[in-house]
Amino acid sequence: MGCRSIPLLSVRLEDICIGVDRLSWLLKEKLKNQLTTEKGAKIFAPGSRNGFALVYPNTYYVGMSNLGMHIIYKCINDRKDTACERVFLPDKKTEQEYLRTNTPLMTLETQRPLYEFPLIGFSVTFEMDYFNLIKVLDMGKVPVLAAERTETDPLVIIGGPCATFNPEPLADFVDICIIGEGEEVIQDLLDTYYAERHKPRKELLAALAQIEGIYVPGFSTFHYDSNGKITARETTPGIPPITRRRWIKNLEQFEAQTVIVTADTEFGSMFLIEVARGCGRHCRFCMAGYCFRNPRIRSLARIKQAIGQAKQLNLKVGLMGAAISDHPNIDDICEEIVQQDLNMSVASLRADSLTPRLVKALAVSNHKTVTLAPEAASIRMRDVINKGITDEHMYQAIHLAIAAGIHNIRLYIMIDLPFERDEDIEEIILMARKFKEYMKKLGSAGKLTLSINPFIPKPFTPFQWLAVSPVATIEAKLKHIQTSLKKDKNIEVLAETPKESNIQGILARGDRRLGSALLTAYRLGGYKHFKRAMREYNLQEEFYLYRTRDEAEIFPWSHLNMGFHAEYLWQELQRADSGQTTPPCTNHCTRCGVCN
């Protein structure tokens, strides 16, 4: 076969530049188009205010479902001196456009490059978003490592649950950590920043470190022994050695509801309203129940006012809080929503505080499923985790749901809980069958779904000292449950992959040495490379996951103070081991020390 010549492709440099410019223009147009679908975003004239970039290290779809983003966005924009602009992780296609054109990641409101903002604040809710945080900085042309930032680079701030309970795995990448709830501390931070920003970066950070609720990782040095355990932590002279969390004593001072309305979120066109904050139930696995004590409720009057705003927008009401049905006025709240001819939604419910009025309101709102969270099947395990739920509570809740016309039940279950035995796994199978049989007895042909997640020990809980089982052991437990229930009609088993929860477990209780592995994993392609990256730095999975800590071990988060008595969590661990329960919070209780 003869050869034929192939003409060379002729491309002019100016054509390439025009193509790149057009792609950059298209990226800006995408952001502008997203803005046109919203109600409530604030855009200020260029130069009229100082800029603050508020980042959610995940997609717009996920980030705009986070009520904390809305709250802080409003808190910052309510000032007269600061314009808050949002940044989200782009989807895969848009990310490729950013990379192809070498365009820095831009804000939604004015399409400014991230690196131009003097202050960048991340809301960090999930451990798996740590990899995304690094990606956002990199794509935004911000030096990824805090140690490499100069006087002209932004200050990078993290807040949210992950920053509160253990910011150390992110210490290499951030300048400032907000410990606790952000509404008040963000004001103090901005006031101090504007008063001190003329000073060198290190002096400015030292001034910010004096604010209660602010931790600056760069002023701390950790020392380790040959086994990898922390032996001491040194703090730069003049910097507070302990950081106390900030929490809002009076929720009425701050609104906590949807600020920007958009249909492009995980919850759809829903108006979110926080009815309470914190939880006093003392579930021993729940970090939120410890780091956000004490439990506080919003007044019925304030909630009704928020429902009125949902009515004006003709949106479904989403009630937010750790234990919605524990609100003393939950029936009145539901009645108001129904009277306003609105639909409503809630997260999972406690079976022991479910009311007929609440279930009826969900049925009127066309809910097809009620989600309950027994967390464990056996009474023994529920006592260990201090859940406070009995089978009678569960039967009553199922009865209320079916009587209201809601025939599908979803149960949140955890496996590999502390002090779990083989018979506790068998109890999950038995529980599913007996609850499904009860549903049939009530005349329901609905589906029973078990949503099963491996347990992850979290800081500032009584289980922070404990080990977890290897992935193979957890997978075997899951497979046994799935196989056993496979032939049971209308029983569905959904499960989170143990491999991913394994990484979450490492990051939840990790120290700042993990920063190198996080960065390497990001450069290799993401979280799937994290274990390989750990091995490169001789960081052992067994050290972070599979060992029980001593009572006196110094944790990476030991310098953070949530308000507890020092011995409180250890005492709760001993009570869990012996199956003793702890009653919920009451007024004037001094048991844990938070209310002192």
Coordinates of C-alpha atoms in Angstrom, one line a residue:
M1 CA 0.0 0.0 0.0
G2 CA 1.4 3.4 -1.0
C3 CA 2.0 6.1 1.5
R4 CA 0.1 9.4 1.2
S5 CA 1.2 12.6 2.7
I6 CA -0.8 14.2 5.5
P7 CA -0.8 18.0 5.4
L8 CA 0.3 19.7 8.6
L9 CA -2.4 21.4 10.6
S10 CA -1.9 25.1 10.3
V11 CA -2.8 27.0 13.5
R12 CA -2.0 30.6 14.2
L13 CA -1.0 31.7 17.7
E14 CA -3.7 34.4 17.7
D15 CA -6.3 31.8 16.9
I16 CA -5.2 29.8 20.0
C17 CA -5.4 33.0 22.1
I18 CA -8.8 33.8 20.8
G19 CA -9.9 30.2 21.7
V20 CA -8.6 30.4 25.2
D21 CA -10.1 33.9 25.7
R22 CA -13.5 32.6 24.5
L23 CA -13.4 29.6 26.9
S24 CA -12.5 32.0 29.8
W25 CA -15.5 34.1 28.7
L26 CA -17.7 31.1 28.7
L27 CA -16.7 30.2 32.3
K28 CA -17.7 33.7 33.4
E29 CA -21.0 33.4 31.5
K30 CA -21.7 30.1 33.3
L31 CA -21.3 31.8 36.7
K32 CA -23.5 34.7 35.6
N33 CA -26.2 32.3 34.3
Q34 CA -26.1 30.5 37.7
L35 CA -26.7 33.9 39.4
T36 CA -29.8 34.5 37.3
T37 CA -31.5 31.4 38.7
E38 CA -31.1 32.7 42.3
K39 CA -33.1 35.0 44.6
G40 CA -31.3 36.7 47.5
A41 CA -27.7 37.0 46.3
K42 CA -25.9 40.3 47.2
I43 CA -23.7 42.0 44.6
F44 CA -22.0 45.2 45.6
A45 CA -20.3 47.8 43.4
P46 CA -16.6 47.1 42.7
G47 CA -14.4 48.7 45.2
S48 CA -17.3 49.7 47.6
R49 CA -16.5 47.0 50.1
N50 CA -13.6 44.7 51.1
G51 CA -13.8 41.2 49.6
F52 CA -14.4 38.0 51.5
A53 CA -14.5 34.7 49.5
L54 CA -16.7 32.1 51.2
V55 CA -15.9 28.6 49.8
Y56 CA -17.8 25.3 50.1
P57 CA -15.3 22.7 49.0
N58 CA -17.8 20.7 47.0
T59 CA -20.2 21.4 44.1
Y60 CA -22.8 24.2 44.1
Y61 CA -25.5 21.6 44.3
V62 CA -24.1 20.3 47.6
G63 CA -22.8 23.6 49.0
M64 CA -26.0 25.5 48.6
S65 CA -27.8 22.9 50.6
N66 CA -25.6 23.7 53.6
L67 CA -27.5 26.1 55.9
G68 CA -24.2 27.2 57.5
M69 CA -23.2 28.8 54.2
H70 CA -26.3 30.9 54.1
I71 CA -25.9 32.0 57.8
I72 CA -22.3 33.2 57.4
Y73 CA -23.0 34.8 54.0
K74 CA -25.7 36.9 55.6
C75 CA -23.6 37.7 58.7
I76 CA -20.7 39.1 56.5
N77 CA -22.9 41.0 54.1
D78 CA -24.9 42.6 56.9
R79 CA -21.7 44.5 57.7
K80 CA -21.1 47.8 55.9
D81 CA -17.5 47.1 55.1
T82 CA -17.4 43.6 53.5
A83 CA -18.8 41.9 50.5
C84 CA -19.1 38.1 50.7
E85 CA -18.8 36.2 47.5
R86 CA -19.2 32.4 47.0
V87 CA -16.9 29.9 45.5
F88 CA -17.7 26.2 44.8
L89 CA -15.9 23.3 43.4
P90 CA -16.7 23.1 39.6
D91 CA -18.2 20.0 38.1
K92 CA -15.8 17.8 36.1
K93 CA -16.6 19.3 32.7
T94 CA -16.2 22.9 34.0
E95 CA -13.0 21.9 35.9
Q96 CA -11.5 20.8 32.6
E97 CA -12.3 24.2 31.0
Y98 CA -10.6 26.0 33.9
L99 CA -7.5 23.8 33.5
R100 CA -7.4 24.0 29.7
T101 CA -7.5 27.8 29.8
N102 CA -5.4 28.2 32.9
T103 CA -8.1 30.3 34.3
P104 CA -8.1 30.8 38.1
L105 CA -11.2 29.6 40.0
M106 CA -13.7 32.5 40.2
T107 CA -16.4 33.7 42.6
L108 CA -20.0 33.4 41.6
E109 CA -21.1 37.0 42.4
T110 CA -18.5 39.1 40.4
Q111 CA -16.3 36.4 38.7
R112 CA -13.2 37.6 40.4
P113 CA -10.2 35.2 40.7
L114 CA -10.0 33.6 44.1
Y115 CA -6.4 34.7 44.7
E116 CA -7.5 38.4 44.6
F117 CA -9.4 38.1 47.9
P118 CA -7.5 39.0 51.0
L119 CA -9.7 36.6 53.1
I120 CA -10.8 33.2 52.0
G121 CA -13.1 31.2 54.3
F122 CA -13.9 27.5 53.9
S123 CA -17.0 25.8 55.5
V124 CA -15.7 22.3 56.1
T125 CA -18.4 19.8 57.0
F126 CA -17.1 16.4 55.8
E127 CA -13.6 14.8 56.0
M128 CA -13.7 13.7 52.3
D129 CA -13.9 17.4 51.3
Y130 CA -10.3 17.9 52.6
F131 CA -9.0 16.8 49.2
N132 CA -11.4 19.3 47.6
L133 CA -10.1 22.1 49.8
I134 CA -6.6 21.7 48.4
K135 CA -8.0 21.5 44.9
V136 CA -9.9 24.8 45.3
L137 CA -6.8 26.6 46.6
D138 CA -4.7 25.2 43.7
M139 CA -7.3 26.1 41.1
G140 CA -7.7 29.5 42.6
K141 CA -3.9 30.2 42.2
V142 CA -3.5 30.5 46.0
P143 CA -0.3 29.0 47.5
V144 CA -1.6 25.7 48.8
L145 CA 0.8 25.6 51.8
A146 CA 0.4 28.2 54.5
A147 CA 4.1 28.4 55.0
E148 CA 4.6 29.5 51.4
R149 CA 2.2 32.4 51.5
T150 CA 3.7 35.9 51.5
E151 CA 2.6 39.2 52.8
T152 CA 0.4 39.8 49.7
D153 CA -1.3 36.4 49.7
P154 CA -4.8 35.8 51.2
L155 CA -5.4 34.5 54.7
V156 CA -7.1 31.1 54.5
I157 CA -9.7 30.4 57.2
I158 CA -11.7 27.2 58.0
G159 CA -14.8 26.9 60.0
G160 CA -17.6 24.4 60.4
P161 CA -17.8 21.0 62.3
C162 CA -14.5 19.6 61.0
A163 CA -12.6 22.8 62.0
T164 CA -14.2 22.6 65.4
F165 CA -13.4 19.1 66.4
N166 CA -10.0 18.5 64.8
P167 CA -8.5 21.0 62.3
E168 CA -5.0 19.4 62.5
P169 CA -5.0 17.3 59.3
L170 CA -5.6 20.7 57.5
A171 CA -3.0 22.6 59.5
D172 CA -0.5 22.8 56.7
F173 CA -3.0 24.5 54.4
V174 CA -4.8 27.0 56.6
D175 CA -3.9 30.2 58.5
I176 CA -6.9 30.4 60.8
C177 CA -9.4 28.0 62.3
I178 CA -12.7 29.0 63.8
I179 CA -13.5 26.7 66.7
G180 CA -17.2 26.5 67.4
E181 CA -20.2 28.5 66.0
G182 CA -19.3 31.3 63.6
E183 CA -21.9 34.1 63.9
E184 CA -20.1 36.1 66.6
V185 CA -16.5 35.1 66.0
I186 CA -16.6 36.1 62.3
Q187 CA -17.5 39.7 63.4
D188 CA -14.6 39.7 65.9
L189 CA -12.3 38.3 63.2
L190 CA -13.2 41.0 60.6
D191 CA -13.0 43.8 63.2
T192 CA -9.5 42.8 64.2
Y193 CA -8.4 42.2 60.7
Y194 CA -9.4 45.7 59.5
A195 CA -7.8 47.2 62.6
E196 CA -4.5 45.3 62.2
R197 CA -4.1 44.5 58.5
H198 CA -1.4 47.1 58.1
K199 CA 0.9 45.0 60.2
P200 CA 3.2 42.2 58.9
R201 CA 1.4 38.9 58.4
K202 CA 2.8 37.2 61.5
E203 CA 1.8 40.1 63.7
L204 CA -1.7 40.2 62.2
L205 CA -2.1 36.4 62.8
A206 CA -0.9 36.9 66.4
A207 CA -3.5 39.5 67.0
L208 CA -6.2 37.3 65.5
A209 CA -5.1 34.4 67.7
Q210 CA -6.1 36.4 70.8
I211 CA -9.8 36.2 69.9
E212 CA -11.7 33.5 71.7
G213 CA -12.7 30.8 69.3
I214 CA -9.8 31.4 66.9
Y215 CA -6.9 28.9 66.6
V216 CA -3.8 29.7 64.4
P217 CA -2.0 26.4 63.7
G218 CA 1.2 28.1 62.6
F219 CA 2.0 29.1 66.2
S220 CA 2.0 25.5 67.4
T221 CA 4.6 22.8 67.2
F222 CA 4.0 19.2 68.0
H223 CA 6.6 16.7 69.3
Y224 CA 6.2 12.9 68.8
D225 CA 7.8 9.8 70.3
S226 CA 9.3 6.9 68.3
N227 CA 5.8 5.3 68.2
G228 CA 4.2 8.3 66.6
K229 CA 2.3 9.5 69.7
I230 CA 2.3 13.2 70.6
T231 CA 4.5 13.9 73.6
A232 CA 4.1 17.7 73.8
R233 CA 2.8 20.7 72.1
E234 CA 4.7 24.0 72.1
T235 CA 3.0 27.4 71.6
T236 CA 4.7 30.5 70.5
P237 CA 5.1 32.9 73.5
G238 CA 2.2 35.3 73.7
I239 CA -0.3 33.0 72.0
P240 CA -3.1 31.4 74.1
P241 CA -2.1 27.7 74.7
I242 CA -5.8 26.6 74.8
T243 CA -8.6 27.7 72.4
R244 CA -12.1 27.7 73.8
R245 CA -14.9 27.1 71.4
R246 CA -17.4 29.9 70.7
W247 CA -21.1 29.2 70.9
I248 CA -24.2 31.4 70.6
K249 CA -26.0 31.7 74.0
N250 CA -29.1 33.3 72.5
L251 CA -30.2 32.0 69.1
E252 CA -32.7 34.8 68.7
Q253 CA -29.9 37.2 68.0
F254 CA -29.2 35.6 64.6
E255 CA -31.4 34.3 61.8
A256 CA -30.7 30.8 60.6
Q257 CA -32.7 30.2 57.5
T258 CA -32.4 30.1 53.7
V259 CA -30.8 33.4 52.4
I260 CA -30.4 32.5 48.7
V261 CA -33.2 30.6 47.0
T262 CA -32.1 28.2 44.2
A263 CA -33.6 25.1 42.8
D264 CA -30.2 23.7 42.0
T265 CA -29.5 22.1 45.4
E266 CA -29.7 18.7 47.1
F267 CA -33.0 19.8 48.7
G268 CA -34.6 21.4 45.7
S269 CA -36.7 24.5 46.1
M270 CA -36.9 24.2 49.9
F271 CA -36.7 27.0 52.5
L272 CA -34.5 25.7 55.3
I273 CA -35.3 26.8 58.9
E274 CA -33.1 25.9 61.9
V275 CA -35.5 25.2 64.8
A276 CA -32.9 24.3 67.3
R277 CA -29.1 23.9 67.7
G278 CA -27.1 21.4 69.7
C279 CA -28.6 18.3 71.3
G280 CA -28.9 17.1 74.9
R281 CA -29.5 13.5 74.2
H282 CA -25.9 12.4 75.0
C283 CA -25.7 9.8 72.1
R284 CA -22.1 8.7 72.7
F285 CA -21.1 8.4 69.0
C286 CA -22.3 11.9 68.0
M287 CA -19.8 14.6 67.8
A288 CA -22.4 17.3 67.2
G289 CA -24.1 16.4 70.5
Y290 CA -20.9 17.2 72.3
C291 CA -19.2 20.0 70.3
F292 CA -22.4 22.0 70.0
R293 CA -23.8 21.8 73.5
N294 CA -25.8 23.0 75.2
P295 CA -29.1 22.4 73.4
R296 CA -30.9 25.6 72.4
I297 CA -34.2 26.2 70.7
R298 CA -35.6 29.0 68.6
S299 CA -38.8 30.6 69.7
L300 CA -42.1 29.7 68.1
A301 CA -42.6 33.3 67.1
R302 CA -39.2 33.5 65.3
I303 CA -39.9 30.2 63.5
K304 CA -43.4 31.4 62.5
Q305 CA -41.8 34.5 61.1
A306 CA -39.5 32.3 59.0
I307 CA -42.4 30.2 57.8
G308 CA -44.1 33.4 56.6
Q309 CA -41.0 34.1 54.4
A310 CA -41.3 30.6 53.0
K311 CA -45.0 31.4 52.2
Q312 CA -44.1 34.5 50.4
L313 CA -41.7 32.5 48.2
N314 CA -44.1 29.6 47.9
L315 CA -41.4 27.1 49.0
K316 CA -41.5 23.9 50.9
V317 CA -40.3 24.2 54.5
G318 CA -37.3 22.2 55.6
L319 CA -36.9 22.0 59.3
M320 CA -33.3 21.7 60.5
G321 CA -31.8 20.6 63.8
A322 CA -30.2 17.6 65.6
A323 CA -33.5 16.4 67.0
I324 CA -36.5 18.1 65.3
S325 CA -39.2 16.3 67.2
D326 CA -37.6 17.3 70.5
H327 CA -38.7 20.9 70.0
P328 CA -41.3 21.7 72.7
N329 CA -43.5 23.4 70.1
I330 CA -43.1 21.0 67.3
D331 CA -46.9 20.4 66.9
D332 CA -47.5 24.2 66.8
I333 CA -44.8 24.5 64.1
C334 CA -46.3 21.8 62.0
E335 CA -49.8 23.3 62.4
E336 CA -48.5 26.7 61.2
I337 CA -46.9 25.1 58.1
V338 CA -50.1 23.3 57.3
Q339 CA -52.3 26.4 57.9
Q340 CA -50.1 28.3 55.5
D341 CA -50.8 25.6 52.9
L342 CA -47.1 24.7 52.7
N343 CA -45.4 21.4 52.4
M344 CA -42.6 20.4 54.8
S345 CA -39.7 18.1 55.2
V346 CA -37.4 16.9 58.0
A347 CA -34.3 14.9 58.4
S348 CA -34.3 11.7 60.5
L349 CA -36.6 11.6 63.5
R350 CA -36.4 10.2 67.0
A351 CA -38.9 7.5 67.5
D352 CA -39.5 8.4 71.1
S353 CA -40.6 12.0 70.5
L354 CA -42.5 11.5 67.2
T355 CA -46.0 13.0 67.5
P356 CA -49.2 12.3 65.5
R357 CA -49.4 15.9 64.4
L358 CA -45.8 15.8 63.0
V359 CA -46.4 12.6 61.1
K360 CA -49.7 13.9 59.7
A361 CA -48.0 17.1 58.5
L362 CA -45.4 15.0 56.7
A363 CA -48.2 12.9 55.1
V364 CA -50.0 16.0 53.9
S365 CA -46.7 17.1 52.4
N366 CA -46.7 13.9 50.3
H367 CA -43.9 12.2 52.2
K368 CA -43.6 8.6 51.1
T369 CA -41.0 7.6 53.7
V370 CA -40.4 8.2 57.4
T371 CA -36.8 8.0 58.5
L372 CA -36.0 6.8 62.0
A373 CA -32.6 6.5 63.6
P374 CA -32.4 3.6 66.1
E375 CA -28.6 3.3 65.2
A376 CA -28.5 -0.1 66.8
A377 CA -30.8 -3.1 66.9
S378 CA -30.2 -4.7 70.2
I379 CA -31.3 -3.0 73.5
R380 CA -27.8 -3.7 74.8
M381 CA -26.1 -1.8 72.0
R382 CA -28.6 1.1 72.3
D383 CA -27.6 1.4 76.0
V384 CA -23.9 1.3 75.0
I385 CA -24.4 4.3 72.7
N386 CA -26.9 5.9 75.0
K387 CA -29.5 6.1 72.2
G388 CA -32.5 6.0 74.6
I389 CA -34.8 4.2 72.0
T390 CA -36.8 1.1 72.8
D391 CA -38.5 -1.3 70.5
E392 CA -41.9 0.0 71.8
H393 CA -40.9 3.5 70.7
M394 CA -40.1 2.0 67.2
Y395 CA -43.4 0.2 67.0
Q396 CA -45.3 3.3 68.0
A397 CA -43.5 5.4 65.4
I398 CA -44.1 2.9 62.6
H399 CA -47.8 2.7 63.7
L400 CA -48.1 6.5 63.5
A401 CA -46.5 6.7 60.1
I402 CA -48.7 4.0 58.5
A403 CA -51.8 5.3 60.2
A404 CA -51.0 8.7 58.5
G405 CA -50.6 7.0 55.1
I406 CA -46.8 6.9 55.0
H407 CA -46.0 3.2 54.2
N408 CA -42.2 3.2 53.7
I409 CA -39.8 3.2 56.6
R410 CA -36.1 3.9 56.5
L411 CA -33.8 3.0 59.4
Y412 CA -30.4 4.4 60.0
I413 CA -28.1 1.7 61.5
M414 CA -24.4 1.6 62.4
I415 CA -22.2 -1.4 62.5
D416 CA -18.9 -2.0 64.2
L417 CA -20.0 0.0 67.2
P418 CA -17.9 -0.1 70.4
F419 CA -18.3 -3.3 72.4
E420 CA -20.4 -4.9 69.5
R421 CA -20.7 -8.7 69.5
D422 CA -21.7 -11.2 66.8
E423 CA -25.2 -11.4 68.3
D424 CA -25.7 -7.7 67.8
I425 CA -25.3 -8.1 64.1
E426 CA -27.8 -11.0 64.1
E427 CA -30.2 -8.6 66.0
I428 CA -30.1 -6.2 63.0
I429 CA -31.5 -9.0 60.8
L430 CA -34.1 -10.0 63.4
M431 CA -35.1 -6.4 63.9
A432 CA -35.6 -5.8 60.1
R433 CA -37.9 -8.9 59.9
K434 CA -39.9 -8.1 63.0
F435 CA -40.5 -4.5 62.0
K436 CA -41.4 -5.6 58.4
E437 CA -43.8 -8.2 59.9
Y438 CA -45.4 -5.4 62.0
M439 CA -45.8 -3.3 58.9
K440 CA -47.7 -6.1 57.3
K441 CA -49.8 -6.6 60.3
L442 CA -50.9 -2.9 60.0
G443 CA -51.9 -3.6 56.4
S444 CA -48.9 -1.9 54.8
A445 CA -47.1 -3.4 51.8
G446 CA -44.4 -0.6 52.0
K447 CA -40.7 -1.0 51.8
L448 CA -38.4 -1.2 54.9
T449 CA -34.9 0.2 54.1
L450 CA -31.9 -0.3 56.2
S451 CA -29.3 2.4 55.6
I452 CA -26.1 1.0 57.2
N453 CA -22.9 2.9 57.8
P454 CA -19.7 1.8 59.5
F455 CA -19.1 3.5 62.9
I456 CA -16.3 6.2 62.9
P457 CA -15.0 7.3 66.3
K458 CA -15.0 11.1 66.5
P459 CA -13.0 13.5 68.6
F460 CA -14.8 14.9 71.7
T461 CA -17.0 11.9 72.1
P462 CA -16.6 9.1 74.7
F463 CA -15.5 6.8 71.9
Q464 CA -12.5 8.9 70.8
W465 CA -10.1 6.5 72.5
L466 CA -11.3 3.3 70.7
A467 CA -10.1 1.3 67.7
V468 CA -12.2 0.2 64.7
S469 CA -12.2 -3.1 62.9
P470 CA -10.3 -3.8 59.7
V471 CA -12.1 -3.2 56.4
A472 CA -12.4 -6.9 55.7
T473 CA -14.2 -7.5 59.1
I474 CA -16.7 -4.7 58.4
E475 CA -17.3 -5.9 54.9
A476 CA -18.0 -9.4 56.2
K477 CA -20.6 -8.0 58.6
L478 CA -22.3 -6.1 55.8
K479 CA -22.3 -9.1 53.5
H480 CA -23.8 -11.2 56.2
I481 CA -26.7 -8.8 56.7
Q482 CA -27.2 -8.3 52.9
T483 CA -27.1 -12.0 52.2
S484 CA -29.5 -12.9 55.1
L485 CA -32.1 -10.3 54.0
K486 CA -31.7 -10.8 50.2
K487 CA -34.7 -12.9 49.8
D488 CA -37.0 -11.0 52.2
K489 CA -39.6 -9.2 50.2
N490 CA -39.6 -5.4 50.4
I491 CA -36.6 -5.2 52.7
E492 CA -33.8 -3.2 51.2
V493 CA -30.2 -2.9 52.5
L494 CA -28.1 0.2 51.5
A495 CA -24.5 0.5 52.8
E496 CA -21.7 3.0 52.6
T497 CA -18.4 1.5 51.4
P498 CA -16.1 0.7 54.3
K499 CA -13.1 1.7 52.3
E500 CA -14.3 5.3 52.2
S501 CA -15.4 5.4 55.8
N502 CA -11.9 4.0 56.6
I503 CA -10.3 7.2 55.2
Q504 CA -12.8 9.3 57.0
G505 CA -11.8 7.6 60.2
I506 CA -8.1 8.4 59.7
L507 CA -8.8 12.0 58.9
A508 CA -11.3 12.5 61.8
R509 CA -8.7 11.6 64.5
G510 CA -5.5 12.4 62.5
D511 CA -2.7 14.8 63.3
R512 CA -1.0 17.4 61.1
R513 CA 1.5 14.9 59.7
L514 CA -1.3 13.7 57.4
G515 CA -1.0 17.0 55.6
S516 CA 1.8 15.7 53.4
A517 CA -0.2 12.6 52.5
L518 CA -3.3 14.8 51.7
L519 CA -1.3 16.9 49.3
T520 CA 0.4 14.0 47.6
A521 CA -2.9 12.2 47.2
Y522 CA -4.4 15.3 45.6
R523 CA -1.5 15.5 43.2
L524 CA -1.9 11.8 42.3
G525 CA -5.6 12.2 41.6
G526 CA -7.6 12.3 44.8
Y527 CA -8.7 10.4 47.9
K528 CA -8.3 7.0 46.2
H529 CA -4.5 7.5 46.4
F530 CA -4.5 8.5 50.1
K531 CA -3.4 5.2 51.5
R532 CA -0.5 5.0 49.0
A533 CA 0.5 8.5 49.9
M534 CA 0.4 7.6 53.6
R535 CA 2.8 4.8 53.0
E536 CA 5.2 7.2 51.2
Y537 CA 5.5 9.2 54.4
N538 CA 5.6 6.1 56.6
L539 CA 2.2 6.9 58.2
Q540 CA 0.6 3.7 59.3
E541 CA -3.1 3.0 58.9
E542 CA -2.9 0.8 62.0
F543 CA -1.7 3.8 64.1
Y544 CA -4.7 5.9 63.3
L545 CA -7.4 3.3 63.1
Y546 CA -6.7 0.0 64.8
R547 CA -5.3 0.8 68.3
T548 CA -7.0 1.7 71.5
R549 CA -5.7 5.0 73.0
D550 CA -4.6 5.3 76.7
E551 CA -6.7 7.6 78.9
A552 CA -3.7 10.0 79.2
E553 CA -2.8 10.1 75.5
I554 CA -2.4 13.6 74.1
F555 CA -4.7 14.0 71.2
P556 CA -4.2 16.3 68.2
W557 CA -7.2 18.2 69.5
S558 CA -6.3 18.2 73.2
H559 CA -5.6 22.0 73.0
L560 CA -9.2 22.7 72.1
N561 CA -11.7 23.2 74.9
M562 CA -15.4 22.4 74.3
G563 CA -16.3 23.3 77.9
F564 CA -16.4 19.8 79.4
H565 CA -14.8 18.7 82.7
A566 CA -11.5 17.0 81.8
E567 CA -12.7 13.6 83.0
Y568 CA -16.3 13.7 81.7
L569 CA -15.8 11.9 78.4
W570 CA -13.7 9.2 80.0
Q571 CA -16.4 8.6 82.6
E572 CA -18.9 8.3 79.8
L573 CA -16.7 5.6 78.1
Q574 CA -16.7 3.6 81.3
R575 CA -20.5 3.9 81.5
A576 CA -20.7 2.7 77.9
D577 CA -18.5 -0.3 78.7
S578 CA -20.8 -1.3 81.6
G579 CA -24.0 -0.6 79.7
Q580 CA -25.0 2.3 81.9
T581 CA -27.1 5.0 80.3
T582 CA -26.9 8.7 81.0
P583 CA -30.1 10.9 81.1
P584 CA -30.5 13.8 78.7
C585 CA -29.6 17.4 79.6
T586 CA -31.9 19.2 82.0
N587 CA -32.0 22.8 83.1
H588 CA -29.3 23.8 85.7
C589 CA -27.5 20.4 85.1
T590 CA -23.8 20.6 86.0
R591 CA -22.9 17.0 84.9
C592 CA -20.6 17.7 82.0
G593 CA -19.5 21.3 82.8
V594 CA -20.6 23.1 79.7
C595 CA -23.4 25.0 81.5
N596 CA -21.1 26.1 84.3

